[in-house]
PDB file of C-alpha atoms and ligand atoms in Angstrom:
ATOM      1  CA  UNK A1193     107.558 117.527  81.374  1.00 96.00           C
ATOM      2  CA  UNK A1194     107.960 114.551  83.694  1.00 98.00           C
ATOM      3  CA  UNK A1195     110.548 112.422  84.120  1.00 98.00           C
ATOM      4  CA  UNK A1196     111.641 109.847  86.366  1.00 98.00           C
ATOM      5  CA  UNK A1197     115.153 108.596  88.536  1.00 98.00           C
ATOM      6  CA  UNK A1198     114.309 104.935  90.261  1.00 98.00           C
ATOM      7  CA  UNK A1199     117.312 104.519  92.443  1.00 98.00           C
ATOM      8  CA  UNK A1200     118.323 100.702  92.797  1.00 98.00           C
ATOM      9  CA  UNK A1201     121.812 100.191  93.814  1.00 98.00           C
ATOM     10  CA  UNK A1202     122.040  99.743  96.960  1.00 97.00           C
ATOM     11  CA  UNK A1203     122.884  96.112  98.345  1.00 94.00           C
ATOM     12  CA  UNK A1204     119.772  95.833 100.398  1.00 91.00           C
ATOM     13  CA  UNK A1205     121.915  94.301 103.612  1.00 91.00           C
ATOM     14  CA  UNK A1206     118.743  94.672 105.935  1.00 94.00           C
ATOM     15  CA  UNK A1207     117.376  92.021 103.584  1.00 92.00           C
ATOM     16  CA  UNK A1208     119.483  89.553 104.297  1.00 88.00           C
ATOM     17  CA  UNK A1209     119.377  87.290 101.482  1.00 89.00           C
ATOM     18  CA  UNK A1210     121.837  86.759  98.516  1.00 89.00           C
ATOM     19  CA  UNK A1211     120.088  88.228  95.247  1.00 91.00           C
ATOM     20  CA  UNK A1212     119.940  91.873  95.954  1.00 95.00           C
ATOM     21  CA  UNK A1213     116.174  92.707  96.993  1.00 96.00           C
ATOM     22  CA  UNK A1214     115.498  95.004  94.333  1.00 98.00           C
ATOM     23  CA  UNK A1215     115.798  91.974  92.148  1.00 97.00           C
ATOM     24  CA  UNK A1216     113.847  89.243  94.250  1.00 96.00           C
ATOM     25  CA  UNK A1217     110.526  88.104  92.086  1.00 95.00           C
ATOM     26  CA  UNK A1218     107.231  89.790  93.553  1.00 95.00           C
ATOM     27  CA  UNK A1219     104.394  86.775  92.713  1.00 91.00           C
ATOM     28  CA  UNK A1220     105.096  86.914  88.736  1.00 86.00           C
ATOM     29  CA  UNK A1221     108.160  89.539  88.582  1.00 95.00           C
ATOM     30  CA  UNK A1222     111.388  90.937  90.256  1.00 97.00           C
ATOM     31  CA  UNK A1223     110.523  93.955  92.529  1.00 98.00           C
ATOM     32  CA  UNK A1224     112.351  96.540  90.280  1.00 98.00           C
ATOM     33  CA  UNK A1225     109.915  95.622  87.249  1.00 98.00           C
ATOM     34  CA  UNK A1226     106.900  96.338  89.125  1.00 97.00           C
ATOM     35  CA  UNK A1227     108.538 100.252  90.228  1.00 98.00           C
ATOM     36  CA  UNK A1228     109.195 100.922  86.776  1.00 98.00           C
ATOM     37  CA  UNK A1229     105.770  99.388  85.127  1.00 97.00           C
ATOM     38  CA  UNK A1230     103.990 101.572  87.885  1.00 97.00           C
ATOM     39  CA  UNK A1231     105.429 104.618  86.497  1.00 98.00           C
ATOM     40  CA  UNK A1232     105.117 103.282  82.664  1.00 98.00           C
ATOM     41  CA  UNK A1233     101.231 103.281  83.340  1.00 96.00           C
ATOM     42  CA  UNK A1234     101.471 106.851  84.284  1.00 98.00           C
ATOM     43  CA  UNK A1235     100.437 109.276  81.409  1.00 97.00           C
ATOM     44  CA  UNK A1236     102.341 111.942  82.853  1.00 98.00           C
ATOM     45  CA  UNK A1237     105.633 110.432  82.551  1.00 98.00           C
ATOM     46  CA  UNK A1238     108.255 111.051  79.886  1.00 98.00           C
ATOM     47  CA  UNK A1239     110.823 109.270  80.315  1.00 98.00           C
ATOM     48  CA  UNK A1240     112.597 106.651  83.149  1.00 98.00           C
ATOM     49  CA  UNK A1241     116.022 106.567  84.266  1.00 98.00           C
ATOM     50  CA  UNK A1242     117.286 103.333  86.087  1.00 98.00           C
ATOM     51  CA  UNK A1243     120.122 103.603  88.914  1.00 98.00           C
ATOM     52  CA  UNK A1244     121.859 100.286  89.565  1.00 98.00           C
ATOM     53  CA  UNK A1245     124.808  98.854  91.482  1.00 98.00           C
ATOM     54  CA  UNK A1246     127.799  98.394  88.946  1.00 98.00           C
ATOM     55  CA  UNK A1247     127.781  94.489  90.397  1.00 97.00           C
ATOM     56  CA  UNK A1248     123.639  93.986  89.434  1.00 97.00           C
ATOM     57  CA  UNK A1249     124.191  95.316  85.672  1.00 98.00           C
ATOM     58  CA  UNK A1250     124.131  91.374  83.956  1.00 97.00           C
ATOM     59  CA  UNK A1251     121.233  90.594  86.304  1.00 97.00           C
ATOM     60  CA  UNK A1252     119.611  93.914  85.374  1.00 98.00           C
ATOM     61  CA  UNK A1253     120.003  93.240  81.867  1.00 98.00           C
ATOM     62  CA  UNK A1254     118.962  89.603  82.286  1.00 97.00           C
ATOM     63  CA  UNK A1255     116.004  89.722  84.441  1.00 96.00           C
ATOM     64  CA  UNK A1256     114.511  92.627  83.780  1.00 98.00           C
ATOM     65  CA  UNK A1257     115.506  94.432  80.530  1.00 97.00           C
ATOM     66  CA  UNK A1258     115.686  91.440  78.437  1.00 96.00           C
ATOM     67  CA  UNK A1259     112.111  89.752  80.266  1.00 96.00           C
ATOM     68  CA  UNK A1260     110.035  93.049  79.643  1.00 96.00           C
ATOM     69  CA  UNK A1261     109.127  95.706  76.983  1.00 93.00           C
ATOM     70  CA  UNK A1262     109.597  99.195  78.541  1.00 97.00           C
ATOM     71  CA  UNK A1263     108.439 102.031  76.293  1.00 97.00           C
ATOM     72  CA  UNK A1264     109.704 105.017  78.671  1.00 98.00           C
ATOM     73  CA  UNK A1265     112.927 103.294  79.937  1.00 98.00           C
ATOM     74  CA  UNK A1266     115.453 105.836  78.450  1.00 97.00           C
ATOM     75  CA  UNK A1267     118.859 104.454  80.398  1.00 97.00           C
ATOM     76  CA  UNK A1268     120.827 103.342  83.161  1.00 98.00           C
ATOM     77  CA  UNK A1269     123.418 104.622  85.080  1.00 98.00           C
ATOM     78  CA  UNK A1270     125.621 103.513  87.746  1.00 98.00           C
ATOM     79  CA  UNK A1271     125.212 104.777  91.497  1.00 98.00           C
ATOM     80  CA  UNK A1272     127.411 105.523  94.395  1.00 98.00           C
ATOM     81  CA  UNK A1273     127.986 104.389  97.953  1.00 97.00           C
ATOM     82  CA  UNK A1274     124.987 106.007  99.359  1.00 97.00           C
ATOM     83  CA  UNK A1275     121.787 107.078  98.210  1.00 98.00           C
ATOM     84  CA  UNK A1276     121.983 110.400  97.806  1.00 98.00           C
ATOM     85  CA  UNK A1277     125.344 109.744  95.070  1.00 98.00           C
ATOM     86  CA  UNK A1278     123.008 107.464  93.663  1.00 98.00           C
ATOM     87  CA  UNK A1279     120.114 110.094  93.019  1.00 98.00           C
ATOM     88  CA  UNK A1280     122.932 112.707  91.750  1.00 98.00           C
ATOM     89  CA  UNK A1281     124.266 110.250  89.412  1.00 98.00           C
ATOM     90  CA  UNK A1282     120.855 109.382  87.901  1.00 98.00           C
ATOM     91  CA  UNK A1283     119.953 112.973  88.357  1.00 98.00           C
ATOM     92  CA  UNK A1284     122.839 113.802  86.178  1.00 97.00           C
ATOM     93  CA  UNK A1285     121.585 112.372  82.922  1.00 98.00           C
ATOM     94  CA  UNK A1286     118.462 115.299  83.150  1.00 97.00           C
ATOM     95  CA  UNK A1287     121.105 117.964  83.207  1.00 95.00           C
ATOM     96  CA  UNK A1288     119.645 119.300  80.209  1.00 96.00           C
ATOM     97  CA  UNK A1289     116.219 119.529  81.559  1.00 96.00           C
ATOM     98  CA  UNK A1290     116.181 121.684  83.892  1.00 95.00           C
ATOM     99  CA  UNK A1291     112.878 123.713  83.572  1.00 97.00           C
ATOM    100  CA  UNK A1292     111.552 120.352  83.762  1.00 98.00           C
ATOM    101  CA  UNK A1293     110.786 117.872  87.238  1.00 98.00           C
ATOM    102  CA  UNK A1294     111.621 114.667  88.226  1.00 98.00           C
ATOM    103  CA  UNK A1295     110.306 111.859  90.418  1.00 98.00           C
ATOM    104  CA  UNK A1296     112.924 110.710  92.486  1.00 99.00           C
ATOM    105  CA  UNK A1297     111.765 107.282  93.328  1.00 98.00           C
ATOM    106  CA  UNK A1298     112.820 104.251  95.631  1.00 98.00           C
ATOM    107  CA  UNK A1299     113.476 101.205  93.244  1.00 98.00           C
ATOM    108  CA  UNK A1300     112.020  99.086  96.126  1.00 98.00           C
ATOM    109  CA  UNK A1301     108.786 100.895  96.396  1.00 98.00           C
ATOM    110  CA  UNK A1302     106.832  98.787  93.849  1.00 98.00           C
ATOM    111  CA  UNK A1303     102.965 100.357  95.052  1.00 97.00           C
ATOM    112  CA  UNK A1304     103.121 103.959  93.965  1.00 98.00           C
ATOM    113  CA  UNK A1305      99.925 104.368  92.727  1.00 97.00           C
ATOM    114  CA  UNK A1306      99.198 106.411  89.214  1.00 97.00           C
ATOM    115  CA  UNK A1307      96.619 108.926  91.917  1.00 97.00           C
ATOM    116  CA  UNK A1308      99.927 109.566  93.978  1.00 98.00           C
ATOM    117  CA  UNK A1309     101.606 110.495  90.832  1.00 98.00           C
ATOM    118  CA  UNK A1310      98.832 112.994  89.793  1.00 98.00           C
ATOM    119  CA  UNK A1311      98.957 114.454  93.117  1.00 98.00           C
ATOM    120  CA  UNK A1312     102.618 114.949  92.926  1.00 98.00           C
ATOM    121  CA  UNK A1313     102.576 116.781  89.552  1.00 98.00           C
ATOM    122  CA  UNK A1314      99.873 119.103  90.174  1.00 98.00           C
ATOM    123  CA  UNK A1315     101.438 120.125  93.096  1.00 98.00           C
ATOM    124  CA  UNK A1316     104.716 120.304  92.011  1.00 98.00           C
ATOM    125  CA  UNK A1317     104.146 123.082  89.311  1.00 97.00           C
ATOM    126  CA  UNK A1318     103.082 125.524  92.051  1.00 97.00           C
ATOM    127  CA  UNK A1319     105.485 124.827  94.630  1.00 97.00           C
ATOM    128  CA  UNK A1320     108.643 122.913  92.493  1.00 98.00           C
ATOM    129  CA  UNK A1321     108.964 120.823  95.476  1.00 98.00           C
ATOM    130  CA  UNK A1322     106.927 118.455  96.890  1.00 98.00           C
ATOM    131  CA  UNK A1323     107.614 115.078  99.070  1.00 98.00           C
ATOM    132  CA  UNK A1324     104.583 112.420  99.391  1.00 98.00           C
ATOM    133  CA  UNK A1325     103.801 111.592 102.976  1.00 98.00           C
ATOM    134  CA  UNK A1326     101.815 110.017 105.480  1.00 98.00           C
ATOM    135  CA  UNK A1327     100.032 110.853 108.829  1.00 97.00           C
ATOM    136  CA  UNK A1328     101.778 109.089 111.563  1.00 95.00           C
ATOM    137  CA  UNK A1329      99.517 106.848 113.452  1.00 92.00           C
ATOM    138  CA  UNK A1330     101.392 105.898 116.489  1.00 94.00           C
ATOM    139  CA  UNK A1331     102.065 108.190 119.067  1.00 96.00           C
ATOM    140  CA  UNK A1332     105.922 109.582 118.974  1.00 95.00           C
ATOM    141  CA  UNK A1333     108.241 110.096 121.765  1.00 97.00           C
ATOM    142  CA  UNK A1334     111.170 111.866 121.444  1.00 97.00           C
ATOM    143  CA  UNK A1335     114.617 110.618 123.774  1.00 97.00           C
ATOM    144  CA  UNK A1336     117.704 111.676 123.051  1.00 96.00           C
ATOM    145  CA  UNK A1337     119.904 108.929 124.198  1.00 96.00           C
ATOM    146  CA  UNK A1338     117.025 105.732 123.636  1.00 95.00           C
ATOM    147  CA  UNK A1339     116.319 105.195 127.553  1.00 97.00           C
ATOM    148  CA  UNK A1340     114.418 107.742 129.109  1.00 97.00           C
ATOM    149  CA  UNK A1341     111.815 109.624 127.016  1.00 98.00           C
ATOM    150  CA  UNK A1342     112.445 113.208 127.266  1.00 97.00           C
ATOM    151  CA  UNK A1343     109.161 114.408 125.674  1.00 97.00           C
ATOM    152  CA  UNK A1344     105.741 113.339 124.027  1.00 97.00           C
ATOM    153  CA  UNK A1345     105.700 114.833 120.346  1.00 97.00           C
ATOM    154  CA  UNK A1346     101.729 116.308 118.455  1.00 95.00           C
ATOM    155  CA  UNK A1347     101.302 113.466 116.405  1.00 94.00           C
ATOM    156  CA  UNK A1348      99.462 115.620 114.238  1.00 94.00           C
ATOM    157  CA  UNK A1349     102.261 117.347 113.314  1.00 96.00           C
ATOM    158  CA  UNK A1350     103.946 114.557 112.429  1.00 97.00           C
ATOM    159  CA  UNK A1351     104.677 112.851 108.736  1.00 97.00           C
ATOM    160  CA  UNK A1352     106.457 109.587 107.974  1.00 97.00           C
ATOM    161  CA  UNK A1353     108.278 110.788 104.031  1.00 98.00           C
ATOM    162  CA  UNK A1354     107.993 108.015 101.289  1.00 98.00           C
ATOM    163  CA  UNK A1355     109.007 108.673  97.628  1.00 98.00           C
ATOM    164  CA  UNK A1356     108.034 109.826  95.042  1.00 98.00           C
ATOM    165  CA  UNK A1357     109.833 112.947  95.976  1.00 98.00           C
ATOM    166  CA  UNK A1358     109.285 115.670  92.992  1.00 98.00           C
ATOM    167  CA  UNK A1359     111.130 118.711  92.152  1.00 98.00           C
ATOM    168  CA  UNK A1360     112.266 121.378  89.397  1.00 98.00           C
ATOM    169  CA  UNK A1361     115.580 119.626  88.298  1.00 98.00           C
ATOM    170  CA  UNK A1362     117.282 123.214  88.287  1.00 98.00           C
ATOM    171  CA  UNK A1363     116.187 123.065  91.985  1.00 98.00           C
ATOM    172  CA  UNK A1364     117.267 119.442  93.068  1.00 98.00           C
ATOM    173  CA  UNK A1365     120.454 119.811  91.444  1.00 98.00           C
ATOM    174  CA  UNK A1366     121.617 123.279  93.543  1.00 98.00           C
ATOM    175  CA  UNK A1367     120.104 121.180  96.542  1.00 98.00           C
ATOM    176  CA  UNK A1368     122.429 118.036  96.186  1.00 98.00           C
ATOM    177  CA  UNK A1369     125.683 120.212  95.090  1.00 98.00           C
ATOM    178  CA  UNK A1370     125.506 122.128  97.807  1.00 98.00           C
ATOM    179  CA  UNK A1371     124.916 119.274  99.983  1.00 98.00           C
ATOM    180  CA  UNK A1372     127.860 117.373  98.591  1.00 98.00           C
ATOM    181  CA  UNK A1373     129.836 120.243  98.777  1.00 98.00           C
ATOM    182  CA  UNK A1374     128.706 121.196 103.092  1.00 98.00           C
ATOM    183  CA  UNK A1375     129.297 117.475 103.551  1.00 97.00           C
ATOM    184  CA  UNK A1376     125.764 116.838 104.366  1.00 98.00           C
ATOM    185  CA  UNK A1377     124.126 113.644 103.804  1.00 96.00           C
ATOM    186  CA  UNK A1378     120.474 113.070 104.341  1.00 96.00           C
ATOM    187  CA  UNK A1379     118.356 110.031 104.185  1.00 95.00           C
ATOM    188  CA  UNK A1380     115.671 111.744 102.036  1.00 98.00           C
ATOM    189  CA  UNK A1381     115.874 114.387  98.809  1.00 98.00           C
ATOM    190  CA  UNK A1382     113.090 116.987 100.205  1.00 98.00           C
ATOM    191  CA  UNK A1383     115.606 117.471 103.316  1.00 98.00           C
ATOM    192  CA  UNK A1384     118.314 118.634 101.114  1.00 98.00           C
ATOM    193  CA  UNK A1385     116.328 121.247  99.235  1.00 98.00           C
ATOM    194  CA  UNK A1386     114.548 122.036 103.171  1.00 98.00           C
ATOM    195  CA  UNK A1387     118.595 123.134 103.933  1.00 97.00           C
ATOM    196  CA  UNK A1388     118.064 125.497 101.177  1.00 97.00           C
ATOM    197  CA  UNK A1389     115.643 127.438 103.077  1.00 96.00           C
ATOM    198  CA  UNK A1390     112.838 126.103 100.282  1.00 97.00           C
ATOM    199  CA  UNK A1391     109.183 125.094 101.178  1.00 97.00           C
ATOM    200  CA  UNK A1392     108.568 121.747 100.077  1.00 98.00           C
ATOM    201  CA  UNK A1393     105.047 120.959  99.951  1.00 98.00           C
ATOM    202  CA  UNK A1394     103.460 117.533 101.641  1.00 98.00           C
ATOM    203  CA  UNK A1395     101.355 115.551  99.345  1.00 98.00           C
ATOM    204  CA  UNK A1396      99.560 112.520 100.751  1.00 98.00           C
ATOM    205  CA  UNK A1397     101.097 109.191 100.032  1.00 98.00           C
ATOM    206  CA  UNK A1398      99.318 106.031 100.980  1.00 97.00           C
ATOM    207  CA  UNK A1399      99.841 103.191 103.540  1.00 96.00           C
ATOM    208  CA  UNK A1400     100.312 100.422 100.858  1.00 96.00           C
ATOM    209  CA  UNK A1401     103.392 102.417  99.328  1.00 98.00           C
ATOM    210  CA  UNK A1402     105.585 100.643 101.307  1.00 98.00           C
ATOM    211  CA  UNK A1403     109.659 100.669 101.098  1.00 98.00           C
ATOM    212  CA  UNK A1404     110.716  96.971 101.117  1.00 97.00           C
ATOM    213  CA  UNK A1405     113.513  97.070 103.684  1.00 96.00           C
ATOM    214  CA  UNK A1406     113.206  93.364 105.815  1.00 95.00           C
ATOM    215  CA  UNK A1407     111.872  90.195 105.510  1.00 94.00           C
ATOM    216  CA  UNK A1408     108.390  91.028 106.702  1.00 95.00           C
ATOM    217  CA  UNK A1409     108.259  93.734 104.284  1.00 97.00           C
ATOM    218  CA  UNK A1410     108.587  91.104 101.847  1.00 96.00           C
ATOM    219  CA  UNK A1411     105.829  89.150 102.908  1.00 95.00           C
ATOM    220  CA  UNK A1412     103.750  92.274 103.513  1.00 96.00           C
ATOM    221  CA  UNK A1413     104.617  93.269  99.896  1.00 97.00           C
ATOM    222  CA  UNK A1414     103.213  89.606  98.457  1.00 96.00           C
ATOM    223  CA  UNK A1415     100.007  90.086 100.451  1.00 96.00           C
ATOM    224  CA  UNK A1416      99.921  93.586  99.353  1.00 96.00           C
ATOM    225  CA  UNK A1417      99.896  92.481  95.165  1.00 94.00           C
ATOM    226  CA  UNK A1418      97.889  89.767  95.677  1.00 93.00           C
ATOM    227  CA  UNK A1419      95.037  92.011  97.592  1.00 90.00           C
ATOM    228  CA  UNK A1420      95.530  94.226  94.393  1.00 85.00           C
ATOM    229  CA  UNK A1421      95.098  92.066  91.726  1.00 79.00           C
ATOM    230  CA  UNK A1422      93.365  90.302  93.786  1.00 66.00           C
ATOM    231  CA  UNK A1423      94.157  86.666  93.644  1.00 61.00           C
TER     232      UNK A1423
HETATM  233  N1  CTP B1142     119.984 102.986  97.025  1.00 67.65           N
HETATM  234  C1  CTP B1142     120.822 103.357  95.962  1.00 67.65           C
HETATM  235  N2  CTP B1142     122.161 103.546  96.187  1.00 67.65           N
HETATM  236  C2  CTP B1142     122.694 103.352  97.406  1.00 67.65           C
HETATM  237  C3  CTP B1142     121.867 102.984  98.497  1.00 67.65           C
HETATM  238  C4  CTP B1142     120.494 102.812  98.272  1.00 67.65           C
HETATM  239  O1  CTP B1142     120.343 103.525  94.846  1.00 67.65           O
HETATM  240  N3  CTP B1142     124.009 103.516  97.568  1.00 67.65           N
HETATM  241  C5  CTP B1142     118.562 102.731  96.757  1.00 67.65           C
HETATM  242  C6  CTP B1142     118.128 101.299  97.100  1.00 67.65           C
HETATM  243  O2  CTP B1142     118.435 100.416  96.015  1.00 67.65           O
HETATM  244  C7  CTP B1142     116.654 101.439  97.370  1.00 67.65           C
HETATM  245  C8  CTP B1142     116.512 102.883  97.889  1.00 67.65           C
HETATM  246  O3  CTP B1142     117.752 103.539  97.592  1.00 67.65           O
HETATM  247  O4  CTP B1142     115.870 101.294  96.202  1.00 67.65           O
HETATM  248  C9  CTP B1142     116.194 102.914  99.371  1.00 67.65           C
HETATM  249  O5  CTP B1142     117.288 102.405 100.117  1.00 67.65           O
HETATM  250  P1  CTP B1142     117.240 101.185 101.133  1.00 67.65           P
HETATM  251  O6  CTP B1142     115.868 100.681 101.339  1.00 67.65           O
HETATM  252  O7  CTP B1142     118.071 101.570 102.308  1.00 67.65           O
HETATM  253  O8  CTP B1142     117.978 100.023 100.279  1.00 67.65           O
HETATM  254  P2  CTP B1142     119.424  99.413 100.488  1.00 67.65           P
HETATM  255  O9  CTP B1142     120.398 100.478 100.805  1.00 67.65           O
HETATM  256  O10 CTP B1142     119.663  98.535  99.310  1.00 67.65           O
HETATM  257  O11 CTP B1142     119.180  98.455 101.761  1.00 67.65           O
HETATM  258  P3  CTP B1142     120.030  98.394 103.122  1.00 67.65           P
HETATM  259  O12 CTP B1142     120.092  99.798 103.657  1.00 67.65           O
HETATM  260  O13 CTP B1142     119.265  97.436 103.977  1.00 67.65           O
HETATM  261  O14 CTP B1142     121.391  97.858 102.734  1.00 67.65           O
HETATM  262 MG1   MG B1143     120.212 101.701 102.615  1.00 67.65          MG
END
C-alpha cells in the first residue's frame, strides 16, 4: 500500500509575504489544496497525511479543510523547526505500516503529475527507495569558496532531486533516527537513507514540478495551471 506525508510547515520566509505560501490561492485555490487533490486523483494512494505549522492550524482548517471534500485525507500533525522533524513527525503516524511506502512530498509542489506517481511506485517495490529527478540542463561548476571555479562538473551525471521521494517506511524511519541521532541534517529524504549505504533509485520527474520557493515561482506556478487547464 501507498500512502502519503505532504510536509507544510515551514514559514516560507523566501516568500516574503504575510500568509504563509503554502496557503496563498493558486487561480481558484490555496497552493496546499492543489498538492493534496494531485495525490487524491492518484489510484494508487491510500491514504494522506498533512504536516502543518502549529501557528497555520485555524487557517488550515478554514481554508482548506472546511472549503474542500478530501476522501484520502486521514490527519494532521504538527511539524518541527526544520524539514526533516517535519517529515519524522508526519512519518510517525505510519509507524504501524511499515511493510508499506510512503510519498514524502513538498506541500508547495502543487504539479506532481499522477505519471510521476506511477513511476515512483513501480519502482519503488524493487528498489524500496526511489527519489524523482531531473537532468540538469545548465552546465555546473563546482568552487569551493564562490569566486574562482575550481572545476567543470559532466552534466550528464548530474540530477536536480524534487519530491515525491518514496520509500519502505521500515526503511525511512532507520534512515531519519539515525540521522537525528549522528546529528545530520539534510535538505532532502533520499540523502538520509544514501548515509545508510542504500541505493536509491532515480526516477524521472518533470520540469513543471516545480517547488514554489520566491516570488517568480509564484508567477511561474499561475502560468504553469493556467497552461494546464488551459485557460
Ligand atoms: N517544511 C516543513 N517544515 C519545516 C520547513 C519546511 O514542513 N520546518 C516544508 C515546507 O512547508 C515546504 C517544504 O518543506 O512545503 C519545502 O521547504 P521550503 O520550500 O524551504 O519551504 P519553507 O521552509 O516554508 O520556505 P523558506 O525556506 O523560504 O522559509
Ligand atoms: Mg525552508
Amino acid at each position: 500500500m501507498f500512502f502519503a506525508v505532504i510536509v507544510a510547515a515551514g514559514k516560507g520566509e523566501r516568500m516574503n509575504v504575510a500568509v504563509p505560501k503554502q496557503y496563498l490561492p493558486l487561480l481558484d485555490k490555496p497552493i496546499i489544496a492543489h498538492t493534496i487533490e494531485a495525490f487524491e486523483r492518484s489510484p494508487l494512494i491510500q491514504e494522506i497525511v498533512v504536516v502543518i505549522h502549529p501557528d497555520h492550524e485555524d487557517i488550515f482548517v478554514k481554508r482548506v479543510l472546511k472549503q474542500f471534500c478530501f476522501k484520502k485525507f486521514r490527519k494532521y500533525v504538527f511539524g518541527g523547526d526544520t524539514r526533516q522533524e517535519s517529515v519524522y513527525r508526519g512519518l510517525e503516524v505510519l509507524r504501524e505500516r511499515k511493510k508499506d511506502f510512503v510519498f514524502i512530498h513538498d506541500g508547495v509542489r502543487p504539479f506532481v503529475t499522477e505519471s510521476i506517481i506511477e513511476r515512483c511506485a513501480e519502482r519503488v517495490q524493487e528498489t524500496e527507495a526511489v527519489c524523482c529527478a531531473i537532468p540538469c540542463v545548465d552546465t555546473v561548476k563546482f568552487s569551493e569558496d564562490g569566486t574562482t571555479i575550481e572545476k567543470t562538473l559532466d552534466r550528464k551525471k548530474i540530477w536536480r532531486a524534487q519530491t515525491p521521494q518514496v520509500f519502505r517506511v521500515s526503511l525511512i524511519l532507520e534512515a531519519m533516527e539515525k540521522a537525528f541521532q549522528d546529528g545530520f541534517y539534510g535538505t532532502d529524504d533520499s540523502s538520509l537513507v544514501e548515509r545508510l549505504g542504500k541505493k536509491v533509485a532515480l526516477v524521472l520527474g518533470a520540469e513543471n514540478n516545480i517547488k514554489i520557493t520566491t516570488p517568480f515561482d509564484f508567477i511561474r506556478a499561475e502560468e504553469i495551471l493556467r497552461w494546464e487547464k488551459r485557460i
